[in-house]
PDB file of C-alpha atoms in Angstrom:
ATOM      1  CA  ILE A   1      39.921 180.512 -68.056  1.00  0.00           C
ATOM      2  CA  MET A   2      36.391 180.740 -66.614  1.00  0.00           C
ATOM      3  CA  GLY A   3      36.778 177.352 -64.926  1.00  0.00           C
ATOM      4  CA  CYS A   4      39.983 178.379 -63.168  1.00  0.00           C
ATOM      5  CA  VAL A   5      38.342 181.633 -62.034  1.00  0.00           C
ATOM      6  CA  ALA A   6      35.449 179.551 -60.692  1.00  0.00           C
ATOM      7  CA  CYS A   7      37.904 177.351 -58.767  1.00  0.00           C
ATOM      8  CA  VAL A   8      39.555 180.446 -57.247  1.00  0.00           C
ATOM      9  CA  LEU A   9      36.149 181.844 -56.198  1.00  0.00           C
ATOM     10  CA  ILE A  10      35.165 178.562 -54.578  1.00  0.00           C
ATOM     11  CA  GLY A  11      38.568 178.472 -52.866  1.00  0.00           C
ATOM     12  CA  LEU A  12      37.983 181.972 -51.457  1.00  0.00           C
ATOM     13  CA  SER A  13      34.632 180.907 -50.059  1.00  0.00           C
ATOM     14  CA  ALA A  14      36.241 177.800 -48.530  1.00  0.00           C
ATOM     15  CA  LYS A  15      38.950 180.046 -47.019  1.00  0.00           C
ATOM     16  CA  LYS A  16      36.290 182.118 -45.244  1.00  0.00           C
ATOM     17  CA  ASP A  17      34.782 178.948 -43.803  1.00  0.00           C
ATOM     18  CA  ALA A  18      38.253 177.745 -42.759  1.00  0.00           C
ATOM     19  CA  LEU A  19      38.774 180.977 -40.820  1.00  0.00           C
ATOM     20  CA  GLN A  20      35.541 180.295 -38.931  1.00  0.00           C
ATOM     21  CA  TYR A  21      36.383 176.647 -38.216  1.00  0.00           C
ATOM     22  CA  MET A  22      39.876 177.438 -37.018  1.00  0.00           C
ATOM     23  CA  SER A  23      38.677 180.175 -34.672  1.00  0.00           C
ATOM     24  CA  ALA A  24      36.467 177.755 -32.750  1.00  0.00           C
ATOM     25  CA  VAL A  25      37.116 177.146 -29.058  1.00  0.00           C
ATOM     26  CA  TYR A  26      37.300 173.548 -27.824  1.00  0.00           C
ATOM     27  CA  PRO A  27      37.530 171.958 -24.374  1.00  0.00           C
ATOM     28  CA  ARG A  28      41.023 171.827 -22.975  1.00  0.00           C
ATOM     29  CA  ARG A  29      42.918 168.573 -23.275  1.00  0.00           C
ATOM     30  CA  GLU A  30      43.784 168.527 -19.569  1.00  0.00           C
ATOM     31  CA  GLN A  31      40.132 168.879 -18.526  1.00  0.00           C
ATOM     32  CA  ASN A  32      38.587 165.894 -20.309  1.00  0.00           C
ATOM     33  CA  PHE A  33      40.790 163.948 -22.716  1.00  0.00           C
ATOM     34  CA  ALA A  34      37.937 161.897 -24.228  1.00  0.00           C
ATOM     35  CA  LEU A  35      35.880 165.009 -24.996  1.00  0.00           C
ATOM     36  CA  TRP A  36      38.980 166.712 -26.412  1.00  0.00           C
ATOM     37  CA  CYS A  37      39.615 163.716 -28.734  1.00  0.00           C
ATOM     38  CA  LEU A  38      35.997 163.729 -29.879  1.00  0.00           C
ATOM     39  CA  THR A  39      35.992 167.458 -30.654  1.00  0.00           C
ATOM     40  CA  GLN A  40      39.315 167.185 -32.498  1.00  0.00           C
ATOM     41  CA  ALA A  41      37.984 164.309 -34.615  1.00  0.00           C
ATOM     42  CA  VAL A  42      34.778 166.200 -35.429  1.00  0.00           C
ATOM     43  CA  TRP A  43      36.794 169.341 -36.239  1.00  0.00           C
ATOM     44  CA  LEU A  44      39.120 167.376 -38.537  1.00  0.00           C
ATOM     45  CA  PHE A  45      36.190 165.744 -40.315  1.00  0.00           C
ATOM     46  CA  GLN A  46      34.280 169.012 -40.727  1.00  0.00           C
ATOM     47  CA  SER A  47      37.089 171.351 -41.680  1.00  0.00           C
ATOM     48  CA  VAL A  48      39.454 169.129 -43.636  1.00  0.00           C
ATOM     49  CA  PHE A  49      37.666 166.079 -45.012  1.00  0.00           C
ATOM     50  CA  LEU A  50      34.256 167.607 -45.818  1.00  0.00           C
ATOM     51  CA  SER A  51      35.752 170.816 -47.212  1.00  0.00           C
ATOM     52  CA  GLY A  52      38.199 168.894 -49.363  1.00  0.00           C
ATOM     53  CA  MET A  53      35.592 166.472 -50.690  1.00  0.00           C
ATOM     54  CA  PHE A  54      33.167 169.310 -51.364  1.00  0.00           C
ATOM     55  CA  CYS A  55      35.783 171.209 -53.363  1.00  0.00           C
ATOM     56  CA  VAL A  56      36.751 168.090 -55.338  1.00  0.00           C
ATOM     57  CA  GLN A  57      33.110 167.405 -56.231  1.00  0.00           C
ATOM     58  CA  ALA A  58      32.512 171.069 -57.069  1.00  0.00           C
ATOM     59  CA  THR A  59      35.498 170.993 -59.411  1.00  0.00           C
ATOM     60  CA  ALA A  60      34.162 167.864 -61.104  1.00  0.00           C
ATOM     61  CA  LEU A  61      30.799 169.588 -61.516  1.00  0.00           C
ATOM     62  CA  ILE A  62      32.412 172.658 -63.079  1.00  0.00           C
ATOM     63  CA  ALA A  63      34.713 170.575 -65.279  1.00  0.00           C
ATOM     64  CA  THR A  64      31.775 168.675 -66.754  1.00  0.00           C
ATOM     65  CA  SER A  65      29.904 171.886 -67.553  1.00  0.00           C
ATOM     66  CA  VAL A  66      29.203 172.304 -71.260  1.00  0.00           C
ATOM     67  CA  ASP A  67      29.543 176.057 -71.738  1.00  0.00           C
ATOM     68  CA  THR A  68      30.512 179.253 -69.926  1.00  0.00           C
ATOM     69  CA  MET A  69      26.977 179.974 -68.725  1.00  0.00           C
ATOM     70  CA  GLU A  70      26.736 176.544 -67.122  1.00  0.00           C
ATOM     71  CA  ILE A  71      30.112 177.081 -65.424  1.00  0.00           C
ATOM     72  CA  LEU A  72      28.874 180.413 -64.093  1.00  0.00           C
ATOM     73  CA  LEU A  73      25.597 178.956 -62.789  1.00  0.00           C
ATOM     74  CA  ASN A  74      27.326 175.944 -61.218  1.00  0.00           C
ATOM     75  CA  THR A  75      29.828 178.270 -59.506  1.00  0.00           C
ATOM     76  CA  LEU A  76      26.960 180.340 -58.162  1.00  0.00           C
ATOM     77  CA  ALA A  77      25.222 177.199 -56.874  1.00  0.00           C
ATOM     78  CA  VAL A  78      28.376 175.892 -55.176  1.00  0.00           C
ATOM     79  CA  THR A  79      29.195 179.196 -53.478  1.00  0.00           C
ATOM     80  CA  PHE A  80      25.570 179.427 -52.318  1.00  0.00           C
ATOM     81  CA  LEU A  81      25.909 176.008 -50.677  1.00  0.00           C
ATOM     82  CA  LEU A  82      29.115 177.120 -48.966  1.00  0.00           C
ATOM     83  CA  GLU A  83      27.385 180.262 -47.645  1.00  0.00           C
ATOM     84  CA  LEU A  84      24.208 178.488 -46.536  1.00  0.00           C
ATOM     85  CA  ASP A  85      25.373 177.964 -42.937  1.00  0.00           C
ATOM     86  CA  ASP A  86      25.969 181.711 -42.553  1.00  0.00           C
ATOM     87  CA  VAL A  87      22.514 182.431 -43.994  1.00  0.00           C
ATOM     88  CA  PHE A  88      20.953 180.091 -41.428  1.00  0.00           C
ATOM     89  CA  TYR A  89      22.986 181.669 -38.612  1.00  0.00           C
ATOM     90  CA  ASP A  90      21.826 185.155 -39.612  1.00  0.00           C
ATOM     91  CA  GLY A  91      18.252 184.064 -40.326  1.00  0.00           C
ATOM     92  CA  PHE A  92      17.388 181.899 -37.347  1.00  0.00           C
ATOM     93  CA  LEU A  93      19.107 183.751 -34.517  1.00  0.00           C
ATOM     94  CA  THR A  94      17.908 187.129 -33.390  1.00  0.00           C
ATOM     95  CA  PRO A  95      20.520 189.893 -33.128  1.00  0.00           C
ATOM     96  CA  ALA A  96      20.350 189.565 -29.322  1.00  0.00           C
ATOM     97  CA  GLN A  97      21.056 185.801 -29.520  1.00  0.00           C
ATOM     98  CA  ARG A  98      23.981 186.361 -31.897  1.00  0.00           C
ATOM     99  CA  ASP A  99      25.431 189.015 -29.573  1.00  0.00           C
ATOM    100  CA  GLN A 100      25.015 186.723 -26.563  1.00  0.00           C
ATOM    101  CA  TYR A 101      26.729 183.839 -28.407  1.00  0.00           C
ATOM    102  CA  GLN A 102      29.602 186.008 -29.609  1.00  0.00           C
ATOM    103  CA  ALA A 103      30.003 187.575 -26.153  1.00  0.00           C
ATOM    104  CA  LEU A 104      31.229 184.201 -24.864  1.00  0.00           C
ATOM    105  CA  THR A 105      34.474 184.482 -26.769  1.00  0.00           C
ATOM    106  CA  ARG A 106      34.820 188.217 -26.104  1.00  0.00           C
ATOM    107  CA  SER A 107      34.565 187.545 -22.358  1.00  0.00           C
ATOM    108  CA  ALA A 108      37.240 184.871 -22.464  1.00  0.00           C
ATOM    109  CA  VAL A 109      40.402 185.509 -20.494  1.00  0.00           C
ATOM    110  CA  VAL A 110      43.519 184.270 -22.251  1.00  0.00           C
ATOM    111  CA  LEU A 111      45.666 182.370 -19.772  1.00  0.00           C
ATOM    112  CA  SER A 112      48.562 181.595 -22.088  1.00  0.00           C
ATOM    113  CA  SER A 113      49.055 182.614 -25.647  1.00  0.00           C
ATOM    114  CA  GLY A 114      50.577 180.901 -28.618  1.00  0.00           C
ATOM    115  CA  GLY A 115      53.498 178.985 -27.087  1.00  0.00           C
ATOM    116  CA  LYS A 116      52.733 175.922 -29.198  1.00  0.00           C
ATOM    117  CA  GLY A 117      50.314 177.717 -31.502  1.00  0.00           C
ATOM    118  CA  VAL A 118      47.431 177.191 -29.062  1.00  0.00           C
ATOM    119  CA  ASP A 119      45.770 179.805 -26.856  1.00  0.00           C
ATOM    120  CA  LYS A 120      44.498 178.473 -23.526  1.00  0.00           C
ATOM    121  CA  LEU A 121      41.604 180.457 -22.130  1.00  0.00           C
ATOM    122  CA  THR A 122      38.828 180.468 -19.610  1.00  0.00           C
ATOM    123  CA  PHE A 123      35.372 182.015 -19.858  1.00  0.00           C
ATOM    124  CA  SER A 124      32.217 182.166 -17.810  1.00  0.00           C
ATOM    125  CA  VAL A 125      28.728 181.004 -18.777  1.00  0.00           C
ATOM    126  CA  GLY A 126      26.393 182.031 -15.996  1.00  0.00           C
ATOM    127  CA  LYS A 127      27.967 180.706 -12.784  1.00  0.00           C
ATOM    128  CA  ASN A 128      30.067 178.106 -14.593  1.00  0.00           C
ATOM    129  CA  ARG A 129      33.695 178.695 -15.510  1.00  0.00           C
ATOM    130  CA  LEU A 130      34.805 176.755 -18.574  1.00  0.00           C
ATOM    131  CA  ALA A 131      38.319 176.091 -19.794  1.00  0.00           C
ATOM    132  CA  GLY A 132      39.045 175.911 -23.485  1.00  0.00           C
ATOM    133  CA  GLU A 133      41.701 176.194 -26.126  1.00  0.00           C
ATOM    134  CA  CYS A 134      41.859 177.403 -29.687  1.00  0.00           C
ATOM    135  CA  ILE A 135      44.424 177.855 -32.408  1.00  0.00           C
ATOM    136  CA  ALA A 136      46.418 181.018 -31.762  1.00  0.00           C
ATOM    137  CA  SER A 137      44.966 183.883 -33.765  1.00  0.00           C
ATOM    138  CA  SER A 138      48.357 184.577 -35.327  1.00  0.00           C
ATOM    139  CA  HIS A 139      48.340 181.071 -36.809  1.00  0.00           C
ATOM    140  CA  VAL A 140      44.705 181.052 -37.985  1.00  0.00           C
ATOM    141  CA  GLN A 141      45.173 183.503 -40.874  1.00  0.00           C
ATOM    142  CA  ALA A 142      48.367 181.815 -42.080  1.00  0.00           C
ATOM    143  CA  ALA A 143      46.725 178.381 -41.989  1.00  0.00           C
ATOM    144  CA  ALA A 144      43.631 179.636 -43.833  1.00  0.00           C
ATOM    145  CA  ASN A 145      45.854 181.173 -46.531  1.00  0.00           C
ATOM    146  CA  ARG A 146      47.703 177.863 -46.950  1.00  0.00           C
ATOM    147  CA  ILE A 147      44.424 175.962 -47.184  1.00  0.00           C
ATOM    148  CA  TYR A 148      43.164 178.438 -49.800  1.00  0.00           C
ATOM    149  CA  LEU A 149      46.314 178.134 -51.922  1.00  0.00           C
ATOM    150  CA  LEU A 150      46.302 174.347 -51.665  1.00  0.00           C
ATOM    151  CA  LEU A 151      42.595 174.008 -52.506  1.00  0.00           C
ATOM    152  CA  SER A 152      42.814 176.482 -55.397  1.00  0.00           C
ATOM    153  CA  ALA A 153      45.884 174.782 -56.862  1.00  0.00           C
ATOM    154  CA  VAL A 154      44.352 171.310 -56.563  1.00  0.00           C
ATOM    155  CA  MET A 155      41.015 172.474 -57.955  1.00  0.00           C
ATOM    156  CA  CYS A 156      42.582 174.314 -60.923  1.00  0.00           C
ATOM    157  CA  SER A 157      44.850 171.396 -61.819  1.00  0.00           C
ATOM    158  CA  MET A 158      41.968 168.948 -61.421  1.00  0.00           C
ATOM    159  CA  PHE A 159      39.760 171.173 -63.578  1.00  0.00           C
ATOM    160  CA  ILE A 160      42.390 171.309 -66.317  1.00  0.00           C
ATOM    161  CA  GLY A 161      42.952 167.553 -66.078  1.00  0.00           C
ATOM    162  CA  LEU A 162      39.239 166.730 -66.287  1.00  0.00           C
ATOM    163  CA  ARG A 163      38.471 169.299 -68.949  1.00  0.00           C
ATOM    164  CA  TRP A 164      41.212 168.360 -71.403  1.00  0.00           C
ATOM    165  CA  ARG A 165      41.708 164.653 -70.952  1.00  0.00           C
TER     166      ARG A 165
END
């Protein structure tokens, strides 16, 4: 039971990261197709491949744990690793820098919303006007929930398979 609870906790932490990844703004496809392809490939690698591989390896680590205390400590270690990027963000940027960074998306003007599940927007950085796109906010939560359910189901079944083979 403890191993499945650990998988659910790791899945919840991965869901929070998925919400952050899916809320990112990328250059618009019409502006620079090569840059758009590069950012999509990096996004896919970071949010899907790395997250999936991390969860698979975390499940293997938990499944090979000897007792409940080791499962608990390994779960704590894995969730710490998943939260480390947020710790760095909070630790290295001053509150003024964080506010300035987050103001970019708050100042964005949505040009079209959600027709194909993508919001097209424009925002200003100094004198420059930039065009970007992001997944429509209505789709972000639903996608993160699906990712969480999929990861948790795969991790729990993998845990059970590795634990009682």
